CSV table of C-alpha atoms in Angstrom, one decimal:
chain,number,residue,atom,x,y,z
V,1,MET,CA,33.3,-4.6,44.0
V,2,LEU,CA,33.9,-5.9,41.0
V,3,LEU,CA,32.2,-9.0,41.7
V,4,PHE,CA,28.7,-7.1,42.5
V,5,LYS,CA,29.4,-4.3,39.4
V,6,LEU,CA,29.2,-8.0,37.5
V,7,LEU,CA,26.4,-9.1,38.7
V,8,LYS,CA,24.5,-5.5,37.8
V,9,GLU,CA,25.5,-5.5,34.8
V,10,VAL,CA,24.6,-9.4,34.8
V,11,ALA,CA,21.0,-8.4,36.2
V,12,LEU,CA,20.8,-6.1,33.6
V,13,ILE,CA,21.6,-8.1,30.6
V,14,ASN,CA,19.0,-10.8,32.0
V,15,GLU,CA,16.3,-8.7,32.3
V,16,GLN,CA,16.8,-7.3,28.6
V,17,LYS,CA,16.6,-11.0,27.8
V,18,PHE,CA,13.8,-11.9,29.7
V,19,LEU,CA,12.1,-8.9,28.3
V,20,ALA,CA,13.0,-10.4,24.8
V,21,GLU,CA,12.2,-13.2,25.4
V,22,LEU,CA,8.8,-12.4,26.9
V,23,GLY,CA,7.6,-10.7,24.4
V,24,LYS,CA,8.5,-13.0,22.1
V,25,LEU,CA,5.8,-15.6,24.0
V,26,LEU,CA,2.9,-13.3,24.6
V,27,THR,CA,2.8,-12.9,20.2
V,28,PHE,CA,-0.3,-14.4,21.0
V,29,MET,CA,-2.0,-11.6,22.5
V,30,TYR,CA,-3.7,-8.3,20.3
V,31,GLU,CA,0.0,-5.8,19.9
V,32,GLU,CA,-1.3,-3.2,22.2
V,33,ASP,CA,-2.0,-5.8,25.5
V,34,ARG,CA,1.5,-7.5,24.6
V,35,GLN,CA,3.1,-3.8,24.6
V,36,THR,CA,1.2,-3.1,27.9
V,37,ALA,CA,2.1,-6.4,29.1
V,38,ILE,CA,6.0,-6.3,28.3
V,39,GLU,CA,6.2,-1.9,30.2
V,40,LEU,CA,4.4,-3.6,33.5
V,41,TYR,CA,7.1,-6.2,33.4
V,42,ALA,CA,9.3,-3.5,32.9
V,43,GLN,CA,8.4,-1.4,35.6
V,44,MET,CA,8.4,-4.7,37.7
V,45,PHE,CA,12.3,-4.3,36.9
V,46,ALA,CA,12.7,0.0,37.3
V,47,SER,CA,10.7,-0.6,40.5
V,48,THR,CA,12.7,-3.4,42.2
V,49,ALA,CA,15.7,-2.7,44.5
V,50,ASP,CA,16.9,-6.4,44.2
V,51,GLU,CA,16.4,-7.8,40.4
V,52,HIS,CA,18.1,-10.7,41.2
V,53,ALA,CA,15.8,-11.6,43.6
V,54,LEU,CA,12.7,-10.4,41.4
V,55,MET,CA,14.2,-12.3,38.8
V,56,LEU,CA,14.6,-15.5,41.1
V,57,PHE,CA,10.4,-14.5,41.7
V,58,LEU,CA,9.8,-14.8,37.7
V,59,ALA,CA,11.4,-18.4,37.4
V,60,SER,CA,11.4,-17.9,33.7
V,61,PRO,CA,9.4,-15.7,31.0
V,62,THR,CA,7.9,-19.4,29.8
V,63,ARG,CA,7.0,-19.5,33.2
V,64,GLN,CA,5.2,-16.0,33.1
V,65,ALA,CA,4.4,-15.9,29.4
V,66,VAL,CA,1.8,-19.2,30.5
V,67,GLN,CA,0.4,-17.3,33.7
V,68,VAL,CA,-0.6,-14.0,31.5
V,69,ALA,CA,-1.8,-16.6,28.8
V,70,ARG,CA,-4.6,-18.7,31.9
V,71,ALA,CA,-5.6,-14.6,32.5
V,72,TYR,CA,-6.0,-13.1,28.7
V,73,ASN,CA,-9.3,-14.3,27.0
V,74,ALA,CA,-8.6,-13.3,23.7
V,75,LYS,CA,-12.4,-13.2,22.6
V,76,GLU,CA,-13.1,-11.3,25.6
V,77,ARG,CA,-10.3,-8.7,24.7
V,78,LYS,CA,-11.3,-7.7,20.7
V,79,LEU,CA,-15.0,-7.0,22.0
V,80,GLN,CA,-12.9,-4.2,24.7
V,81,VAL,CA,-10.3,-3.0,22.3
V,82,HIS,CA,-12.7,-0.4,20.6
V,83,ALA,CA,-14.5,0.1,23.5
V,84,GLN,CA,-11.4,0.2,26.1
V,85,SER,CA,-10.5,4.0,26.8
V,86,LYS,CA,-7.2,4.3,27.4
V,87,ASN,CA,-5.2,7.1,29.0
V,88,GLU,CA,-1.8,8.7,26.9
V,89,ASP,CA,0.2,6.4,28.3
V,90,GLY,CA,-1.7,2.9,27.3
V,91,LEU,CA,-1.2,1.7,30.8
V,92,GLU,CA,-4.2,2.2,32.7
V,93,TYR,CA,-7.8,1.0,32.8
V,94,ASP,CA,-11.0,2.4,33.1
V,95,PRO,CA,-11.5,1.1,36.3
V,96,ASP,CA,-14.0,-1.2,35.3
V,97,GLU,CA,-12.7,-2.5,31.9
V,98,VAL,CA,-9.4,-3.8,34.2
V,99,PRO,CA,-8.1,-6.5,31.5
V,100,ASP,CA,-7.3,-10.3,34.1
V,101,PHE,CA,-4.1,-9.9,32.6
V,102,VAL,CA,-3.0,-6.3,34.2
V,103,LEU,CA,-3.9,-7.9,37.2
V,104,ALA,CA,-2.8,-10.7,37.0
V,105,ILE,CA,0.3,-8.9,36.4
V,106,ASN,CA,-0.2,-6.4,38.8
V,107,LYS,CA,-0.9,-8.7,41.4
V,108,ILE,CA,2.1,-10.8,40.6
V,109,ALA,CA,4.2,-7.8,40.8
V,110,LEU,CA,2.9,-7.1,44.2
V,111,SER,CA,4.2,-10.7,45.4
V,112,ALA,CA,7.6,-9.8,43.8
V,113,ALA,CA,7.3,-6.0,45.4
V,114,GLN,CA,6.9,-8.1,49.0
V,115,ILE,CA,9.6,-10.6,48.0
V,116,ALA,CA,12.2,-7.5,47.1
V,117,ALA,CA,11.1,-5.2,50.5
V,118,PRO,CA,13.2,-7.9,52.9
V,119,VAL,CA,15.5,-8.7,50.4
V,120,ALA,CA,16.8,-5.0,50.5
V,121,GLY,CA,17.4,-5.2,54.0
V,122,ASP,CA,19.5,-6.7,56.3
V,123,GLU,CA,18.9,-10.9,55.2
V,124,ALA,CA,19.8,-12.2,57.6
V,125,ALA,CA,18.0,-11.0,60.3
V,126,GLU,CA,14.9,-11.6,57.8
V,127,ARG,CA,15.9,-15.1,57.7
V,128,GLU,CA,16.3,-16.2,60.6
V,129,VAL,CA,12.4,-16.0,62.8
V,130,PRO,CA,12.4,-16.8,66.1
V,131,GLU,CA,10.7,-20.1,67.4
V,132,GLY,CA,7.9,-18.4,69.0
V,133,GLN,CA,7.3,-15.5,66.2
V,134,PHE,CA,4.4,-15.5,64.6
V,135,SER,CA,5.1,-16.6,60.9
V,136,LEU,CA,3.0,-16.2,57.9
V,137,PHE,CA,4.8,-18.9,55.8
V,138,ASP,CA,4.0,-21.8,57.9
V,139,GLU,CA,0.1,-20.7,58.0
V,140,ALA,CA,0.7,-20.4,54.3
V,141,SER,CA,2.6,-24.2,53.7
V,142,ALA,CA,0.0,-25.9,56.0
V,143,GLU,CA,-2.7,-24.8,53.8
V,144,ALA,CA,-0.8,-25.2,51.1
V,145,GLU,CA,0.0,-28.7,51.9
V,146,PRO,CA,-3.9,-29.9,51.7
V,147,ALA,CA,-4.0,-27.7,49.0
V,148,ALA,CA,-1.5,-30.3,47.5
V,149,ALA,CA,-2.4,-33.2,49.1
V,150,GLU,CA,-5.4,-32.7,46.9
V,151,GLN,CA,-3.8,-32.3,43.7
V,152,ALA,CA,-1.2,-34.9,44.3
V,153,VAL,CA,-4.1,-37.4,43.0
V,154,ALA,CA,-5.1,-35.1,39.3
V,155,GLU,CA,-1.8,-33.3,39.3
V,156,PRO,CA,1.4,-34.8,40.4
V,157,VAL,CA,3.3,-32.6,38.2
V,158,GLU,CA,2.1,-29.1,40.3
V,159,GLN,CA,3.3,-30.4,43.2
V,160,ALA,CA,7.4,-29.8,43.8
V,161,PRO,CA,6.2,-26.2,44.0
V,162,VAL,CA,4.1,-26.6,46.2
V,163,GLU,CA,6.7,-28.7,48.4
V,164,VAL,CA,9.4,-26.3,47.7
V,165,PRO,CA,8.5,-24.0,50.8
V,166,ALA,CA,7.8,-26.3,54.1
V,167,PRO,CA,11.4,-27.3,53.9
V,168,VAL,CA,13.1,-24.2,53.3
V,169,GLU,CA,11.1,-23.3,56.8
V,170,VAL,CA,12.4,-26.1,58.7
V,171,THR,CA,16.4,-25.8,58.1
V,172,GLU,CA,17.9,-24.2,55.2
V,173,ALA,CA,19.8,-27.8,54.7
V,174,ALA,CA,16.4,-29.4,54.1
V,175,ALA,CA,15.9,-26.5,52.0
V,176,ALA,CA,19.3,-27.5,49.7
V,177,GLU,CA,17.9,-30.9,49.6
V,178,GLU,CA,14.5,-30.2,47.6
V,179,GLN,CA,16.0,-27.6,45.5
V,180,PRO,CA,14.8,-29.3,42.4
V,181,ALA,CA,18.1,-27.4,40.3
V,182,PRO,CA,20.6,-27.5,43.5
V,183,ALA,CA,23.5,-26.6,41.2
V,184,VAL,CA,23.8,-22.5,41.3
V,185,GLU,CA,22.1,-22.3,45.3
V,186,ALA,CA,24.7,-24.9,46.3
V,187,PRO,CA,27.8,-23.5,46.6
V,188,SER,CA,27.1,-20.0,47.9
V,189,GLU,CA,24.7,-19.9,51.3
V,190,GLU,CA,23.6,-16.4,50.3
V,191,VAL,CA,22.3,-17.6,47.3
V,192,VAL,CA,20.7,-19.9,49.0
V,193,ALA,CA,19.2,-17.6,51.5
V,194,GLU,CA,18.0,-15.4,48.4
V,195,ALA,CA,16.7,-18.2,46.2
V,196,ALA,CA,14.5,-19.7,49.2
V,197,GLU,CA,13.4,-16.4,49.8
V,198,GLY,CA,12.4,-16.0,46.5
V,199,THR,CA,10.3,-19.2,45.9
V,200,GLU,CA,9.2,-19.5,49.3
V,201,ALA,CA,6.1,-16.7,48.8
V,202,ALA,CA,5.9,-17.6,45.4
V,203,PRO,CA,5.0,-21.6,45.4
V,204,VAL,CA,2.5,-21.2,48.2
V,205,GLU,CA,0.6,-18.3,45.8
V,206,GLU,CA,0.4,-20.5,43.4
V,207,ALA,CA,-0.4,-23.4,45.2
V,208,ARG,CA,-3.5,-21.5,46.1
V,209,GLU,CA,-4.3,-19.7,43.2
V,210,GLU,CA,-4.0,-23.2,41.1
V,211,ALA,CA,-5.9,-25.0,44.0
V,212,ALA,CA,-8.5,-22.1,43.3
V,213,GLU,CA,-8.3,-22.6,39.5
V,214,ALA,CA,-8.3,-26.7,39.9
V,215,GLU,CA,-11.9,-25.9,41.6
V,216,ASN,CA,-13.0,-23.3,39.4
V,217,ALA,CA,-12.2,-24.8,36.1
V,218,PRO,CA,-11.0,-28.1,35.8
V,219,ALA,CA,-10.9,-27.9,32.1
V,220,LYS,CA,-9.6,-25.1,31.2
V,221,GLU,CA,-6.4,-26.6,34.5
V,222,ALA,CA,-6.3,-29.3,32.4
V,223,GLU,CA,-6.0,-27.6,28.9
V,224,ASP,CA,-2.7,-25.7,30.6
V,225,LYS,CA,-1.3,-28.7,31.9
V,226,PRO,CA,0.7,-29.3,29.8
V,227,ALA,CA,2.4,-26.2,29.5
V,228,GLU,CA,2.4,-26.1,33.2
V,229,ALA,CA,4.3,-29.6,33.4
V,230,ASP,CA,7.6,-28.9,30.7
V,231,ILE,CA,8.2,-25.8,32.9
V,232,PRO,CA,10.6,-27.6,36.0
V,233,ALA,CA,9.3,-26.8,39.8
V,234,ALA,CA,11.6,-24.8,41.3
V,235,ALA,CA,12.1,-21.7,40.8
V,236,PRO,CA,15.9,-21.7,40.5
V,237,GLU,CA,15.4,-23.7,37.1
V,238,ASP,CA,15.3,-20.3,35.2
V,239,ASP,CA,18.4,-19.8,32.7
V,240,PHE,CA,18.1,-16.2,33.1
V,241,ALA,CA,19.3,-16.5,37.1
V,242,VAL,CA,22.3,-14.7,37.3
V,243,VAL,CA,25.3,-16.9,37.0
V,244,ILE,CA,28.4,-16.4,38.6
V,245,PRO,CA,31.9,-17.3,36.3
V,246,GLU,CA,33.1,-19.3,39.7
V,247,LEU,CA,30.0,-21.2,39.2
V,248,GLN,CA,29.4,-22.2,35.7
V,249,ASP,CA,31.1,-25.7,36.1
V,250,GLU,CA,28.1,-26.5,37.8
V,251,ALA,CA,25.3,-23.9,36.7
V,252,ALA,CA,25.3,-26.9,33.8
V,253,PRO,CA,22.1,-28.6,34.6
V,254,VAL,CA,20.6,-24.8,34.1
V,255,GLU,CA,21.1,-25.4,30.7
V,256,GLU,CA,19.6,-29.3,30.8
V,257,THR,CA,16.6,-27.2,32.3
V,258,GLU,CA,16.5,-24.3,30.1
V,259,ALA,CA,15.8,-27.1,26.9
V,260,SER,CA,13.4,-28.9,28.9
V,261,ALA,CA,11.4,-25.4,29.3
V,262,THR,CA,11.7,-24.3,25.5
V,263,PRO,CA,9.4,-26.9,24.4
V,264,ALA,CA,7.0,-25.7,26.6
V,265,VAL,CA,6.5,-21.9,24.2
V,266,GLU,CA,4.8,-24.6,21.5
V,267,ASP,CA,2.2,-26.2,24.3
V,268,MET,CA,0.7,-22.7,25.3
V,269,PRO,CA,-2.6,-22.8,25.4
V,270,ALA,CA,-3.2,-19.3,24.4
V,271,ALA,CA,-1.7,-20.6,20.8
V,272,PRO,CA,-4.1,-23.8,19.5
V,273,ALA,CA,-3.6,-24.7,15.9
V,274,ALA,CA,-6.4,-24.0,13.7
V,275,VAL,CA,-8.4,-26.4,12.6
V,276,GLU,CA,-10.0,-25.7,9.2
V,277,MET,CA,-14.1,-25.8,9.1
V,278,GLN,CA,-16.2,-26.6,7.0
V,279,ARG,CA,-19.8,-25.8,6.1
V,280,LYS,CA,-22.1,-28.8,5.0
V,281,PRO,CA,-25.9,-29.3,4.0
V,282,ARG,CA,-28.5,-31.2,5.7
V,283,ILE,CA,-30.1,-31.8,2.1
V,284,ALA,CA,-33.4,-33.0,4.2
V,285,LEU,CA,-33.4,-30.0,6.0
V,286,LEU,CA,-32.8,-27.6,3.5
V,287,ILE,CA,-35.4,-29.3,1.1
V,288,LEU,CA,-37.8,-28.9,3.6
V,289,PHE,CA,-36.9,-25.3,4.4
V,290,ILE,CA,-37.7,-23.9,1.0
V,291,ILE,CA,-40.2,-25.4,0.7
V,292,LEU,CA,-41.5,-23.7,3.6
V,293,ALA,CA,-39.5,-20.4,3.6
V,294,VAL,CA,-40.2,-19.8,-0.2
V,295,PRO,CA,-44.2,-19.5,0.2
V,296,ILE,CA,-43.8,-17.8,3.8
V,297,THR,CA,-41.5,-15.0,2.9
V,298,LEU,CA,-42.9,-14.5,-1.2
V,299,ILE,CA,-46.7,-13.5,1.3
V,300,GLY,CA,-44.1,-11.7,3.7
V,301,VAL,CA,-43.0,-9.2,0.9
V,302,VAL,CA,-46.7,-8.6,-0.5
V,303,LEU,CA,-47.7,-7.2,3.2
V,304,LEU,CA,-45.1,-5.5,2.8
V,305,LEU,CA,-45.5,-4.0,-0.8
V,306,ILE,CA,-47.9,-2.4,0.4
V,307,PRO,CA,-47.9,0.0,2.5
V,308,THR,CA,-44.5,0.4,0.1
V,309,LEU,CA,-46.8,1.5,-2.9
V,310,LEU,CA,-49.1,3.8,0.1
V,311,CYS,CA,-46.1,5.4,0.8
V,312,LEU,CA,-45.1,5.9,-2.8
V,313,SER,CA,-47.8,7.7,-4.3
V,314,LEU,CA,-48.3,9.4,-1.4
V,315,ALA,CA,-44.8,10.9,-1.5
V,316,LEU,CA,-45.7,11.8,-5.5
V,317,GLY,CA,-48.8,13.7,-4.1
V,318,PHE,CA,-47.4,15.7,-1.5
V,319,ILE,CA,-44.7,16.9,-3.7
V,320,VAL,CA,-46.5,17.3,-7.0
V,321,ALA,CA,-48.9,18.9,-4.5
V,322,GLY,CA,-46.2,20.9,-3.2
V,323,VAL,CA,-44.3,21.9,-6.1
V,324,ALA,CA,-47.5,23.0,-7.9
V,325,ALA,CA,-48.4,25.7,-4.6
V,326,LEU,CA,-44.7,26.4,-4.8
V,327,VAL,CA,-45.8,27.6,-8.4
V,328,SER,CA,-48.8,29.5,-8.2
V,329,ALA,CA,-47.7,31.0,-5.2
V,330,PHE,CA,-45.1,33.3,-7.3
V,331,ALA,CA,-47.2,33.4,-10.1
V,332,GLY,CA,-51.2,33.7,-9.6
V,333,PHE,CA,-51.3,36.1,-6.4
V,334,ALA,CA,-51.0,39.3,-5.8
V,335,VAL,CA,-51.3,39.5,-1.9
V,336,PHE,CA,-48.2,39.3,-0.6
V,337,ALA,CA,-50.0,37.5,2.4
V,338,ASP,CA,-51.0,35.3,-0.1
V,339,ILE,CA,-48.0,34.5,-1.1
V,340,LEU,CA,-46.8,33.3,2.4
V,341,VAL,CA,-49.5,30.8,3.2
V,342,MET,CA,-48.9,29.8,0.0
V,343,LEU,CA,-45.1,29.4,0.5
V,344,GLY,CA,-46.3,27.4,3.9
V,345,LEU,CA,-48.5,24.6,2.1
V,346,ALA,CA,-46.0,24.5,-0.6
V,347,LEU,CA,-43.0,23.6,2.6
V,348,ALA,CA,-45.2,21.3,4.1
V,349,GLY,CA,-46.4,19.9,1.0
V,350,LEU,CA,-42.9,18.7,0.4
V,351,ALA,CA,-41.4,17.8,3.4
V,352,LEU,CA,-44.2,15.3,3.6
V,353,GLY,CA,-43.5,14.3,0.3
V,354,LEU,CA,-40.4,14.2,1.6
V,355,LEU,CA,-41.0,12.0,4.2
V,356,PHE,CA,-42.9,9.5,2.8
V,357,LEU,CA,-40.2,9.1,0.2
V,358,TRP,CA,-37.8,7.6,2.4
V,359,LEU,CA,-40.8,5.8,3.8
V,360,PHE,CA,-40.9,4.2,1.1
V,361,VAL,CA,-36.7,3.7,0.1
V,362,TRP,CA,-36.8,2.2,4.4
V,363,PHE,CA,-39.7,-0.4,3.3
V,364,ILE,CA,-38.0,-1.6,-0.9
V,365,GLY,CA,-34.0,-1.2,1.3
V,366,GLY,CA,-35.0,-2.2,4.9
V,367,ALA,CA,-37.8,-3.5,5.4
V,368,ILE,CA,-38.5,-6.4,2.7
V,369,VAL,CA,-34.2,-6.8,1.7
V,370,GLY,CA,-34.0,-7.5,5.9
V,371,LEU,CA,-36.4,-9.8,5.8
V,372,ILE,CA,-35.3,-11.4,2.7
V,373,LYS,CA,-32.2,-11.2,4.2
V,374,SER,CA,-32.8,-13.1,7.7
V,375,VAL,CA,-34.9,-15.6,5.7
V,376,ILE,CA,-31.5,-16.8,4.4
V,377,ALA,CA,-29.8,-16.3,7.1
V,378,LEU,CA,-31.8,-18.5,9.3
V,379,GLY,CA,-31.9,-21.2,6.6
V,380,ALA,CA,-28.8,-20.8,6.7
V,381,SER,CA,-27.8,-21.2,11.0
V,382,TRP,CA,-30.5,-24.7,10.8
V,383,CYS,CA,-29.5,-26.3,7.7
V,384,TYR,CA,-26.0,-26.1,7.6
V,385,LYS,CA,-23.9,-27.9,10.3
V,386,GLU,CA,-20.0,-27.2,10.5
V,387,VAL,CA,-17.6,-30.0,10.4
V,388,PRO,CA,-13.6,-29.7,10.8
V,389,ALA,CA,-12.3,-30.0,6.8
V,390,VAL,CA,-10.9,-33.2,5.6
Y,1,MET,CA,-30.1,3.3,7.2
Y,2,LYS,CA,-30.0,5.3,11.1
Y,3,LYS,CA,-28.2,8.2,9.5
Y,4,GLY,CA,-30.6,9.1,6.7
Y,5,TRP,CA,-33.5,8.7,9.5
Y,6,LYS,CA,-31.6,11.6,10.9
Y,7,VAL,CA,-31.2,13.4,7.4
Y,8,VAL,CA,-34.5,13.4,6.4
Y,9,GLY,CA,-36.1,13.6,9.9
Y,10,ILE,CA,-34.0,16.8,10.1
Y,11,ILE,CA,-34.9,18.3,7.1
Y,12,VAL,CA,-39.1,17.4,7.4
Y,13,PHE,CA,-38.9,19.1,10.8
Y,14,VAL,CA,-37.5,21.9,9.9
Y,15,ALA,CA,-39.5,22.3,6.3
Y,16,LEU,CA,-42.9,21.5,8.6
Y,17,LEU,CA,-41.5,24.4,11.5
Y,18,LEU,CA,-41.2,26.8,8.4
Y,19,GLY,CA,-44.5,26.0,6.6
Y,20,ILE,CA,-46.1,26.6,9.7
Y,21,VAL,CA,-44.5,29.4,10.0
Y,22,PHE,CA,-45.2,31.6,7.0
Y,23,THR,CA,-48.4,30.2,7.1
Y,24,ALA,CA,-49.5,31.6,10.3
Y,25,VAL,CA,-47.7,34.7,9.2
Y,26,GLY,CA,-49.2,35.2,6.3
Y,27,PHE,CA,-52.8,34.4,7.6
Y,28,MET,CA,-51.9,37.0,10.5
Y,29,THR,CA,-50.8,39.6,8.1
Y,30,GLY,CA,-54.2,39.4,6.3
Y,31,ALA,CA,-54.5,36.2,3.7
Y,32,ASP,CA,-57.8,35.1,2.7
Y,33,THR,CA,-58.9,31.4,2.2
Y,34,ASP,CA,-61.5,32.6,-0.2
Y,35,ARG,CA,-59.2,35.0,-2.2
Y,36,ILE,CA,-56.5,31.5,-2.1
Y,37,TYR,CA,-59.3,29.1,-3.1
Y,38,SER,CA,-60.0,31.3,-6.2
Y,39,VAL,CA,-57.2,32.1,-7.3
Y,40,LEU,CA,-55.9,28.0,-7.7
Y,41,ASP,CA,-60.0,27.2,-9.2
Y,42,ALA,CA,-58.8,29.8,-11.6
Y,43,ARG,CA,-55.6,27.9,-12.2
Y,44,TYR,CA,-55.9,24.6,-11.9
Y,45,TYR,CA,-59.9,23.6,-11.8
Y,46,ILE,CA,-60.5,22.8,-8.8
Y,47,THR,CA,-63.6,22.9,-8.6
Y,48,GLU,CA,-64.3,20.8,-11.6
Y,49,TYR,CA,-61.7,18.2,-10.4
Y,50,ILE,CA,-64.2,18.1,-6.9
Y,51,GLU,CA,-67.2,18.2,-9.1
Y,52,TYR,CA,-66.0,15.0,-11.2
Y,53,GLY,CA,-64.5,13.0,-8.3
Y,54,ARG,CA,-67.9,13.4,-6.7
Y,55,GLN,CA,-70.2,12.0,-9.8
Y,56,VAL,CA,-67.6,9.1,-10.4
Y,57,PHE,CA,-67.6,8.2,-6.3
Y,58,THR,CA,-71.8,8.1,-7.0
Y,59,ILE,CA,-71.8,6.0,-9.2
Y,60,ILE,CA,-69.5,3.6,-8.1
Y,61,PHE,CA,-71.5,3.7,-4.8
Y,62,GLN,CA,-75.0,3.4,-6.6
Y,63,GLU,CA,-73.3,1.2,-8.8
Y,64,PHE,CA,-71.6,-1.2,-5.8
Y,65,ALA,CA,-74.1,-0.2,-2.8
Y,66,PRO,CA,-76.6,2.1,-3.8
Y,67,ALA,CA,-78.4,2.0,0.0
Y,68,VAL,CA,-75.4,4.2,0.7
Y,69,VAL,CA,-75.5,6.9,-2.2
Y,70,VAL,CA,-79.8,7.6,-1.3
Y,71,THR,CA,-78.9,9.7,1.3
Y,72,THR,CA,-76.5,11.8,-1.0
């Protein structure tokens, strides 16, 4: 009982540490996206029945940060942030505009829920599958192994998580041999079983995802590989895994893996070092552009000045006529019907005068200035190139 | 600029609508164009200006395109 309470407290502390560490690692995201991601993970913890199994499944904040970073496109999010209509709690999005990183976290949560469910039940009954019974994991491991074989040439680093499930299915002893950090699990069979439960689905799914990603975006994979390589291969490397006091002596290697995992934060793909760019003119092209653009622009401005001045003259004419009609309406007419007609004509004249005056302003401030600005912008795009600053 | 177009459009539309309504009501209540013209002519010498413009036009056309002006 005491041990259970201790485990519960440790799990709570681990959860808080996990979320805090994850929050630090997700600083490359926009603040509201980061809060959303943290809240989704907090919900994941709140809804799980077995935090220990969830912790084992999530492996480490670094691993989760890498997964979120892969699904996060900062440029697209910048455009979506203002257009996106969010509900009051900030967690729900329009069905069409759910960001990729939310989908990725939901996928992780779904996998975690699938794993936590059997753990909450009778673990022994879940572990021992009869030989004749159909097992998804056999297929999964069978599917994952070709994927691992394909990736083995290009990505030897990622091979380890794929290979883990196969021995788990065979025997528990083999699982104990295959676990990269056996120190935590070795003394207790229960812990081994939980670790196996926690890791057996995750690597298979990751193997599928990574195989798909390797086909779809090899360049992105190449970018992410350093960060992934720094993460220890199997789930139990987590620095937030539950540490039983008796096992602390043997858990020392976990500290080493933490030390090796920490640099992965710096290698994360979402926080690349900013390269300063410098605009450098192409002199010959610039001179040629000026020689051609100046007369063409002048011709365009002169052509635009004709309707501009016409609008101005019409505006002045209508306004003068309207004012004259307005003045005469109150000065020279004795019949009320005539006054009404003159007022109507004055209003119409003034309205047309205002319209032409606005057209004149639009020609000057919009068309002519816009023409000059667009020519300058065209020259800037054609005659300048961006090179990295020395 | 778009907001400017919107504001100007609304003002012009309302003023034109009022002008048309005023003119229509004026003619319906007995306005007479000859009477209006005579008052305006007495005030602004419209006939004289029209005559002056016609003469200038005739001189210009006689100078540059005499065949057109013969009919007038």
